[in-house]
Tab-separated table of C-alpha atoms in Angstrom:
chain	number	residue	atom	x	y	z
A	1	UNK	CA	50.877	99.713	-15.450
A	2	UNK	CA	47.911	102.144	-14.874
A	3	UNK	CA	45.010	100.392	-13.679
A	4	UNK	CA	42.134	100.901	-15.917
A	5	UNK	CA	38.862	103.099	-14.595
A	6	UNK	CA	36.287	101.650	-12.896
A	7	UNK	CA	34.067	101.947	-15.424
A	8	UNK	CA	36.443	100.724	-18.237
A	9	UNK	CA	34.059	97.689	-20.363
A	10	UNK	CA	35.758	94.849	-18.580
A	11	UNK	CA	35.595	96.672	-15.217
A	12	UNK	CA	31.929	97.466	-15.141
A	13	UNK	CA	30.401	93.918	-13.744
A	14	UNK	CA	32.110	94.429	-10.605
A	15	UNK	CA	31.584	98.391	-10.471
A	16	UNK	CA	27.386	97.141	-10.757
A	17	UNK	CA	28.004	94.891	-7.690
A	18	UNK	CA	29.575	97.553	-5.979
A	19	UNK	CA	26.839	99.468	-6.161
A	20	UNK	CA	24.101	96.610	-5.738
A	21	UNK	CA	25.847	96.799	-2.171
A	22	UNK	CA	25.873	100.188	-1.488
A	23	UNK	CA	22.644	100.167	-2.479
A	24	UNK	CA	21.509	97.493	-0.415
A	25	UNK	CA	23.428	99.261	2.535
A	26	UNK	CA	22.348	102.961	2.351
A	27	UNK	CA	19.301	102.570	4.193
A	28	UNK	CA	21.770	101.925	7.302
A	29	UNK	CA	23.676	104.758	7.574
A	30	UNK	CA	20.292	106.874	7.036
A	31	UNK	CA	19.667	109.626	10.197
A	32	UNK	CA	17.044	111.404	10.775
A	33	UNK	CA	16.655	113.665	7.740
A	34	UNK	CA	16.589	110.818	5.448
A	35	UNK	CA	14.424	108.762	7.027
A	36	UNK	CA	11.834	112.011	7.288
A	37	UNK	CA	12.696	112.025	3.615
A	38	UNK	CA	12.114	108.611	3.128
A	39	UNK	CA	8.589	108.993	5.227
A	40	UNK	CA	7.633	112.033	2.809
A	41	UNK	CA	7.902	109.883	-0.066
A	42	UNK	CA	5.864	106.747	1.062
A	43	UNK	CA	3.694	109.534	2.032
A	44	UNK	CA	3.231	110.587	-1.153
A	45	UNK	CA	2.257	107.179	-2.363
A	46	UNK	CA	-0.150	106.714	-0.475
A	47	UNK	CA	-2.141	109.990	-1.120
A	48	UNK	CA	-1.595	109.125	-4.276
A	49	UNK	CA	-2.959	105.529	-4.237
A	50	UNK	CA	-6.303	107.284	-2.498
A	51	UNK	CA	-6.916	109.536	-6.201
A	52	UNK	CA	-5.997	106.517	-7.927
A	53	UNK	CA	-9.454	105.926	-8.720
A	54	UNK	CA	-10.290	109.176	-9.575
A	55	UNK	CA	-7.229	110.008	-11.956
A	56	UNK	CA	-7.932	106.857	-14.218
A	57	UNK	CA	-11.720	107.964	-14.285
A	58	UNK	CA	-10.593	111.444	-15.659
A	59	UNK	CA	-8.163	109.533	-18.152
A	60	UNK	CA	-11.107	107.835	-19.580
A	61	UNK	CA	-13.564	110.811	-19.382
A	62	UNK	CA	-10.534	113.104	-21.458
A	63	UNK	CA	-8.831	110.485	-23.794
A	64	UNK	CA	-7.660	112.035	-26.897
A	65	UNK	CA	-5.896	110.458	-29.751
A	66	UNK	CA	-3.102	113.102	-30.125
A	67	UNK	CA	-2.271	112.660	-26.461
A	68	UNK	CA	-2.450	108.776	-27.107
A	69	UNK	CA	-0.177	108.961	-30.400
A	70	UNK	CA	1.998	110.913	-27.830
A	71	UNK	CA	2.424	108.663	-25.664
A	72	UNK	CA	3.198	105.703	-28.017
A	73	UNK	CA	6.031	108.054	-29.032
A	74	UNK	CA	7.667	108.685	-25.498
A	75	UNK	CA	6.990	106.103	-23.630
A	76	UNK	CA	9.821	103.387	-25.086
A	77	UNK	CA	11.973	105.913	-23.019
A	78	UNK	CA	11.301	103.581	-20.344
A	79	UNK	CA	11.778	100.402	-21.967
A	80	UNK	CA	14.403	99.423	-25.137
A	81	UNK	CA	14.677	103.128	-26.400
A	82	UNK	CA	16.139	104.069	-22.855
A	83	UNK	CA	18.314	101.188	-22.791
A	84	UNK	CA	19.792	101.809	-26.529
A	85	UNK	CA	20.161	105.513	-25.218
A	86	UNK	CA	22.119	104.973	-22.234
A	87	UNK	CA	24.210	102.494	-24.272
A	88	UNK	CA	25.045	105.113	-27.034
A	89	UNK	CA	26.156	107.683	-24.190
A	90	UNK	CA	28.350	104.948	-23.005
A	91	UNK	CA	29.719	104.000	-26.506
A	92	UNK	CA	29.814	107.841	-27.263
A	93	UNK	CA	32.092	108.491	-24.035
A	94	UNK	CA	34.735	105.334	-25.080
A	95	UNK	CA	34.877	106.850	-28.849
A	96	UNK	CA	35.259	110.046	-27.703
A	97	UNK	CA	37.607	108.945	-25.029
A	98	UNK	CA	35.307	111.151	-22.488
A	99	UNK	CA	35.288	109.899	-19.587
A	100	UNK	CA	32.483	112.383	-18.144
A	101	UNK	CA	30.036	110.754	-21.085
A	102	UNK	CA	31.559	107.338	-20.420
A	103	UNK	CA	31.003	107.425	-17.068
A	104	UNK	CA	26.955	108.849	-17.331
A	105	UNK	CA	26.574	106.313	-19.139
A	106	UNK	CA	27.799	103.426	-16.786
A	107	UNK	CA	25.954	105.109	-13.613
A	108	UNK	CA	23.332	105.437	-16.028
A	109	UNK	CA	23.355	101.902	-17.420
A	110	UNK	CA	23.694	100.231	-13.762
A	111	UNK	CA	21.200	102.283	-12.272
A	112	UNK	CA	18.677	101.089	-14.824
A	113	UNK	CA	19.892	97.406	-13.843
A	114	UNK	CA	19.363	97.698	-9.830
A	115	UNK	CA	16.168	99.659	-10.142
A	116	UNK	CA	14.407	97.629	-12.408
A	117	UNK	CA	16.116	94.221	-11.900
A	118	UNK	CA	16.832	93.861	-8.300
A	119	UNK	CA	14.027	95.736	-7.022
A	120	UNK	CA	11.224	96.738	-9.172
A	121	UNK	CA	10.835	93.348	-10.347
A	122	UNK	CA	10.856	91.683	-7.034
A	123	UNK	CA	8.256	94.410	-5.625
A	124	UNK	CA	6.164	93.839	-8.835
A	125	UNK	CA	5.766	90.019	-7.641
A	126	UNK	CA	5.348	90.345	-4.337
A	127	UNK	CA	2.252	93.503	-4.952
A	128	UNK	CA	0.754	91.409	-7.100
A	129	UNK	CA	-1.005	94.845	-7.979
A	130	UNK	CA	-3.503	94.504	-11.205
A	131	UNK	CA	-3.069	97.638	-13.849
A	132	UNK	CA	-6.177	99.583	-15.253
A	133	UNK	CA	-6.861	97.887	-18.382
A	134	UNK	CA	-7.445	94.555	-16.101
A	135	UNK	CA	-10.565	96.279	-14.993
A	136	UNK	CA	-10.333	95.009	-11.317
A	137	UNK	CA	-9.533	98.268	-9.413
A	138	UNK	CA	-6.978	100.243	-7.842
A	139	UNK	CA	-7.091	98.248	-4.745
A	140	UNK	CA	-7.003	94.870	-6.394
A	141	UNK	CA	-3.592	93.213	-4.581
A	142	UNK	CA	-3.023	89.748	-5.118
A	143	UNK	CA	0.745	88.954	-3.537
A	144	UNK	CA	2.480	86.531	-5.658
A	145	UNK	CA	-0.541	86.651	-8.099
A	146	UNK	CA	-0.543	87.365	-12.134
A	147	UNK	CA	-0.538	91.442	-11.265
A	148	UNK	CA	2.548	93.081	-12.025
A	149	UNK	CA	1.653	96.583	-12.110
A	150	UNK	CA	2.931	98.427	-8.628
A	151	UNK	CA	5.595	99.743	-9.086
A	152	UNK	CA	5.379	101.158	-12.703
A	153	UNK	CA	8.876	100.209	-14.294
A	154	UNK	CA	8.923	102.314	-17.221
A	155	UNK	CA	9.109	105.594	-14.204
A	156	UNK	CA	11.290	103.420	-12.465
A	157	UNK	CA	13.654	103.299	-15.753
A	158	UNK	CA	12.975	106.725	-16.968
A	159	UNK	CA	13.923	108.108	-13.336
A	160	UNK	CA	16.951	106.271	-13.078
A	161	UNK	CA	18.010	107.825	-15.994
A	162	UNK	CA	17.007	111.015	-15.545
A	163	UNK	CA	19.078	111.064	-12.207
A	164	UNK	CA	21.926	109.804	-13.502
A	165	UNK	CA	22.140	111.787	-15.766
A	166	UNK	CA	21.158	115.251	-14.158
A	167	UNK	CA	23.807	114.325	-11.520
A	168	UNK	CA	26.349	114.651	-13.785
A	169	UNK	CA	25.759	117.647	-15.447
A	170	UNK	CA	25.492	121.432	-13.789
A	171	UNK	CA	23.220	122.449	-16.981
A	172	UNK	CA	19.848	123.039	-15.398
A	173	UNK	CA	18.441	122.747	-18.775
A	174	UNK	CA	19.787	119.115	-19.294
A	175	UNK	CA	18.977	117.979	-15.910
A	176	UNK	CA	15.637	119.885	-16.157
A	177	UNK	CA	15.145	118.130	-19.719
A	178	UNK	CA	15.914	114.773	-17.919
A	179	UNK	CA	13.571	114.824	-15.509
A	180	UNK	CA	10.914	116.147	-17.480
A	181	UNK	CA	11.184	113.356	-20.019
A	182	UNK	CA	11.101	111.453	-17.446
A	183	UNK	CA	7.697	113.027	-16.218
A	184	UNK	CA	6.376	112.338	-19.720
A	185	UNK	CA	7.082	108.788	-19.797
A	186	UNK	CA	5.427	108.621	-16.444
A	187	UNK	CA	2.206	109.879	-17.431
A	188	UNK	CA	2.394	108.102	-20.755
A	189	UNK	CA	1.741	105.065	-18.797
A	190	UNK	CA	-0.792	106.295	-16.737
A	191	UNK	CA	-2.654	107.833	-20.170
A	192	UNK	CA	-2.729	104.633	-21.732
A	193	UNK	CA	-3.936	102.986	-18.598
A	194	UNK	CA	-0.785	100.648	-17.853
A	195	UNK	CA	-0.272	102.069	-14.384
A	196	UNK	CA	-1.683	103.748	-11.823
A	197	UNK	CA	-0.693	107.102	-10.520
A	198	UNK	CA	0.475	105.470	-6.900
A	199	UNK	CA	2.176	103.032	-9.455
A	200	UNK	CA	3.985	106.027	-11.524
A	201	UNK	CA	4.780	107.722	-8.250
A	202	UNK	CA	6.263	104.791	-7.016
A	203	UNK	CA	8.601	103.960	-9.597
A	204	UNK	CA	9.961	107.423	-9.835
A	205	UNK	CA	10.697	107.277	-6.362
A	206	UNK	CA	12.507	104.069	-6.281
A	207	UNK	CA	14.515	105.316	-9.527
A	208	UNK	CA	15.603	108.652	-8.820
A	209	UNK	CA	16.808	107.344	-5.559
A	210	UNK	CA	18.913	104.472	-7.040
A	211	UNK	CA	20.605	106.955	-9.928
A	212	UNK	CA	21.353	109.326	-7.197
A	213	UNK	CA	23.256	106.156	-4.820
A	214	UNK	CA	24.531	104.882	-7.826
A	215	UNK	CA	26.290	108.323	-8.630
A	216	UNK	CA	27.539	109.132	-5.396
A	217	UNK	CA	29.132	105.333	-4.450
A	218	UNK	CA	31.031	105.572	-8.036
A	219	UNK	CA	32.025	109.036	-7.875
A	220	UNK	CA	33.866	108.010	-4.600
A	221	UNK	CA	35.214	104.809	-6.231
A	222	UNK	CA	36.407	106.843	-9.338
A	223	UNK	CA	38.215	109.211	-7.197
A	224	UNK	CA	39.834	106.470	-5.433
A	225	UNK	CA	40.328	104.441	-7.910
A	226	UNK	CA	43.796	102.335	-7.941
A	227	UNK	CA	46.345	103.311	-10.483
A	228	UNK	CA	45.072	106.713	-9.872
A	229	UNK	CA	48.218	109.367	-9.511
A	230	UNK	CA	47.553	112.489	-7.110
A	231	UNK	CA	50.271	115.029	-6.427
A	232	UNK	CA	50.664	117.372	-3.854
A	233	UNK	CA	52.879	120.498	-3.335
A	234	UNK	CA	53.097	121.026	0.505
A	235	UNK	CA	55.099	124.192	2.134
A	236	UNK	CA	57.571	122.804	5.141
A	237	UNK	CA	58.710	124.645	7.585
A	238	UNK	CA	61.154	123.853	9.943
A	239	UNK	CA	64.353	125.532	12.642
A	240	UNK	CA	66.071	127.827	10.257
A	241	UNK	CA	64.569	125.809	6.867
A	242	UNK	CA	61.397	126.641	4.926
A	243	UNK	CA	60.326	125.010	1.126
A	244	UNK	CA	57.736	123.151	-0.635
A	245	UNK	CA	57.483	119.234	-0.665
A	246	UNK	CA	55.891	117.031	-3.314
A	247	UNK	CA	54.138	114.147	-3.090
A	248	UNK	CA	53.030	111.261	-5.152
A	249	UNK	CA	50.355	108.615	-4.261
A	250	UNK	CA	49.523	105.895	-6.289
């Protein structure tokens, strides 16, 4: 019997550990370029985290309502309207028996469940950050305190997504679409004061970077996958002989 995918419904809690590991693990095998990469991004935190201040002050001085209606709109992106949409591209891909939709929505789904599980949680609780409306400041850190606002984990989800998802596509539009949605729901939250901009920043670090793992780890377990059939025609050549062989490898 064919083994079923690795994304197949009954397959997927081990596919998510998996990639728990290889996420886990990446930093390991990083070289030089990615830990340069890595650098630029903490980087960009922190300059961040010094117009904190500032940003939220020009939130207040510039609220509008249409912008605030807005963001009311978009921002469940990153929370239960995100989730229901990965789970209809999954559902959509098993109806449609297509495994390109199926499987954006598994990368999709799991990515959500590292980023915002496994590590945004966890880093919320040990920042102990407060948020805007709590009117203590942006540098108001309180480790294992009450705050929960650093990193933000509707960009965390929204980025996740938006990786996933532009990963498997080669429509700049869509992944272009993605990402910008994704950039909406990110400044939603700082709009309405539940985040920071370091916060936002954050949490579309930590989530594009965990769609992107997740991707790449099951693309290589998809093509490997057991019960998968490849053939190959091979020319031979040989004293006085030439022809093709074929081979099978299950």
């Amino acid at each position: 019997p064919v083994a079923p995918p690795p994304d197949a419904p009954l397959q997927l809690p081990r596919l998510a550990w998996e990639d728990m590991k290889a996420v886990a693990q990446t930093p390991s095998g990083w070289k030089a370029p990615e830990w340069s990469l890595a650098a630029l991004g903490a980087a960009s935190v922190g300059l961040t985290f010094t117009l904190d201040r500032r940003i939220d002050d020009g939130v207040l001085r510039h609220h509008r309502d249409t912008w605030d209606s807005f963001s009311k709109k978009i921002e469940p992106l990153g929370g239960t309207g995100g989730i229901l949409l990965v789970g209809g591209l999954y559902a959509g891909g098993l109806l449609a028996e297509s495994p390109e939709l199926r499987s954006m929505g598994a990368d999709a789904g799991i990515a959500i469940l590292i980023s915002r599980v496994a590590l945004d949680l966890p880093l919320k609780t040990l920042a102990g950050r407060s948020r805007p409306v709590d009117g203590e400041g942006p540098r108001h850190f309180e480790c294992f305190g009450k705050g929960d606002g650093f990193p933000s984990g509707h960009a965390t989800q929204a980025f996740a997504i938006a990786s996933a998802v532009a990963a498997h596509t080669e429509s700049l539009w869509l992944a272009g679409g993605a990402y910008g949605m994704a950039t909406l729901v990110g400044l939603s939250r700082i709009e309405r004061r539940e985040h920071y901009a370091s916060d936002v920043v954050a949490g579309a670090l930590l989530g594009t970077a965990v769609g992107k793992i997740v991707v790449s780890t099951n693309r290589r377990l998809r093509s490997g996958a057991p019960g998968a059939v490849r053939i190959s025609l091979l020319p031979t050549l040989g004293p006085g002989s030439r022809g093709l062989a074929l081979s099978a490898r299950f």
